[in-house]
Coordinates of C-alpha atoms in Angstrom, one line a residue:
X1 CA 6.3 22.5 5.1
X2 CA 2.7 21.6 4.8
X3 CA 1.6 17.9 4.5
X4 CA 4.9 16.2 5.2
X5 CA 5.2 13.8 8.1
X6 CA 1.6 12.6 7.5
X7 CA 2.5 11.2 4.2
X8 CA 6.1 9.4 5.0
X9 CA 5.6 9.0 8.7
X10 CA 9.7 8.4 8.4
X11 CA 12.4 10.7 9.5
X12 CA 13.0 12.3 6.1
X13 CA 10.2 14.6 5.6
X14 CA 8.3 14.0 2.5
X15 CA 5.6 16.3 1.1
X16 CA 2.1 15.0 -0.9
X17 CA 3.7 17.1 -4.5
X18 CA 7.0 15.3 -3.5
X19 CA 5.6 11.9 -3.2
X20 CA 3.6 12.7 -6.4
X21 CA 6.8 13.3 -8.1
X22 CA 8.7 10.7 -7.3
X23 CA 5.3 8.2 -7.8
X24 CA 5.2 9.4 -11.3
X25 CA 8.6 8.9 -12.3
X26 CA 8.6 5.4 -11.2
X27 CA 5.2 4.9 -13.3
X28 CA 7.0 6.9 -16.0
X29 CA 9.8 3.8 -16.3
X30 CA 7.1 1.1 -15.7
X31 CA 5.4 2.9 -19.2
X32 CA 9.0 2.4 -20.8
X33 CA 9.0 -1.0 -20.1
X34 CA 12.0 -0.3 -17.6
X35 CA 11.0 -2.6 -14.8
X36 CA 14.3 -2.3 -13.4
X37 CA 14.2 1.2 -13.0
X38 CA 10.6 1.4 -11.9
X39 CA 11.0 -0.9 -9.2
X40 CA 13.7 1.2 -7.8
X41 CA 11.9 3.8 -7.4
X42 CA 9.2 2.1 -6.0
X43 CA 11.1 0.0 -3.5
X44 CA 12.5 3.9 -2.2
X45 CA 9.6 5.2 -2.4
X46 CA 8.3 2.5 0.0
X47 CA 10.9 3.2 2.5
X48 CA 10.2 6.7 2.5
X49 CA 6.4 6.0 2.6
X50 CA 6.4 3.1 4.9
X51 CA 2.9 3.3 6.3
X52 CA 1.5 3.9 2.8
X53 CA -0.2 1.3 0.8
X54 CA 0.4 3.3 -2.4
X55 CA 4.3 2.3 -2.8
X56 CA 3.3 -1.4 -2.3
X57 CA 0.6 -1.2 -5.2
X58 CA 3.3 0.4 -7.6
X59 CA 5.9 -2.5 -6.7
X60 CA 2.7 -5.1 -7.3
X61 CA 2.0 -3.3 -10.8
X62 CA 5.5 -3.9 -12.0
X63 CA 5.7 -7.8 -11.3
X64 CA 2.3 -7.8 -12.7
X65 CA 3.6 -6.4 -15.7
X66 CA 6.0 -9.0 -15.8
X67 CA 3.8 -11.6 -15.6
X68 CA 4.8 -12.6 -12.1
X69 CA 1.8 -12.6 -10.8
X70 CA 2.6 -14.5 -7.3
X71 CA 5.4 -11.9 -6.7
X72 CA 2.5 -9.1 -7.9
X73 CA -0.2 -11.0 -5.1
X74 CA 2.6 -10.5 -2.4
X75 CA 3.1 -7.0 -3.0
X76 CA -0.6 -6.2 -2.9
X77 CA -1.2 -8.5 0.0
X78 CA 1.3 -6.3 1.8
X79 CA -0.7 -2.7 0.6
X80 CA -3.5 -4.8 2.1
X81 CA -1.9 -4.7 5.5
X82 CA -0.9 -1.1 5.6
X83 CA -5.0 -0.2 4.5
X84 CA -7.0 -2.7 5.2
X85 CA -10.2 -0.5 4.5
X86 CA -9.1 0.4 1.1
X87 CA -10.8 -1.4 -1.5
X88 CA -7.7 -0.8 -4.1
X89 CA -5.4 -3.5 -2.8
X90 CA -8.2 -6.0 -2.8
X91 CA -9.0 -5.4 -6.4
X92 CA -5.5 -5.4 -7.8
X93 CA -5.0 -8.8 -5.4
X94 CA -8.6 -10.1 -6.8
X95 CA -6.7 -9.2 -10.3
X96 CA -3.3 -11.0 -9.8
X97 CA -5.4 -14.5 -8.2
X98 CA -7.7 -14.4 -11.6
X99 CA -4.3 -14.1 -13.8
X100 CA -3.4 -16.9 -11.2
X101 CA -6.3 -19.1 -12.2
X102 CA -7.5 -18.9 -8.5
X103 CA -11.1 -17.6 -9.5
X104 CA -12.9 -18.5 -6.2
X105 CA -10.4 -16.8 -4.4
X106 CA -9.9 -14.0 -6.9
X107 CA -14.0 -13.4 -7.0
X108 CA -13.8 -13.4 -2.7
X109 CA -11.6 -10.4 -2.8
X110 CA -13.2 -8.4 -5.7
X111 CA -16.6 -8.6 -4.2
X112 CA -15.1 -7.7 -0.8
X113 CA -13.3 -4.4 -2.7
X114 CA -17.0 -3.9 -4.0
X115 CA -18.0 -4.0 -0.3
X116 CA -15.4 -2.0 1.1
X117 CA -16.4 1.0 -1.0
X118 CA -18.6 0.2 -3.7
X119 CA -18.6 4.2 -5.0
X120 CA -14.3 4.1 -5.0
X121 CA -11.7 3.1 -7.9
X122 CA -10.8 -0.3 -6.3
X123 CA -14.8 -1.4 -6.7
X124 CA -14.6 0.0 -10.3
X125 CA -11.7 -2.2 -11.0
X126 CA -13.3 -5.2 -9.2
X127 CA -16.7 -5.0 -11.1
X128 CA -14.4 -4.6 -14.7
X129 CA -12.7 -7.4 -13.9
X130 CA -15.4 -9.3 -12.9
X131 CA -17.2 -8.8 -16.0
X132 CA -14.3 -9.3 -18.2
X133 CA -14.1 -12.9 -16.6
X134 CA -17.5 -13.2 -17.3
X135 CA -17.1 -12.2 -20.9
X136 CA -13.9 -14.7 -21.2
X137 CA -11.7 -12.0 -21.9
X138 CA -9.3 -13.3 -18.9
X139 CA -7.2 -16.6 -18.9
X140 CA -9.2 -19.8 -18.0
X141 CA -9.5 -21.2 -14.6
X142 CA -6.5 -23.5 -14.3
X143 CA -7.8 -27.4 -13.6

């Protein structure tokens, strides 16, 4: 079985299309608006994953959807820890402080996923965001 152990580093083997799958099915009820269900399969998905940031991201995107921003930082905070080279969870945490209304912080972190990899998703997602602040698209700095 090609690609397994590399991608769950966990005792149940777990192949890249099998991670894919189950990924996508958890991004499939997040779509639906079934939080419930997504985060199921997130929180598994984590546990069979445990060294990979991806799972962590997923679980941050459905408190974010929920507005629960400070649950969706912790989440990303922990991808963070798993890949701290990856510009991704710096973005989406960048993201969470704005919607926070934590914009020095929030700018710190998009600017360092810009640095990270300034050619890679997480600084396309950082410089969006940035200029969407910029353009007053995003909620107001809280006083």
């Amino acid at each position: 079985m090609a690609d397994s152990s590399e991608i769950s580093n966990s005792l149940v083997p777990l192949g890249r299309q099998q991670a894919q799958v189950l990924l996508e099915a958890g991004y499939l009820w997040l779509d639906m608006g079934h939080f419930d269900k997504a985060k199921e399969i997130f929180s598994g998905a984590a546990a069979l994953m445990p060294r990979s940031e991806v799972p962590q991201l997923a679980l941050g995107a459905v408190e974010f959807s929920q507005g629960r921003h400070d649950k969706a930082l912790q989440a990303y905070r922990a991808a963070q820890r798993l890949a701290p080279q990856s510009s991704l969870p710096r973005a989406h945490a960048g993201e969470a402080l704005l919607f926070m209304g934590k914009v020095p912080e929030a700018l710190k972190e998009l600017k360092a996923a810009m640095d990270l990899d300034p050619d890679g998703d997480g600084a396309r997602l950082a410089q969006a965001l940035i200029q969407a602040k910029e353009a007053g698209v995003l909620p107001p700095a809280k006083t």
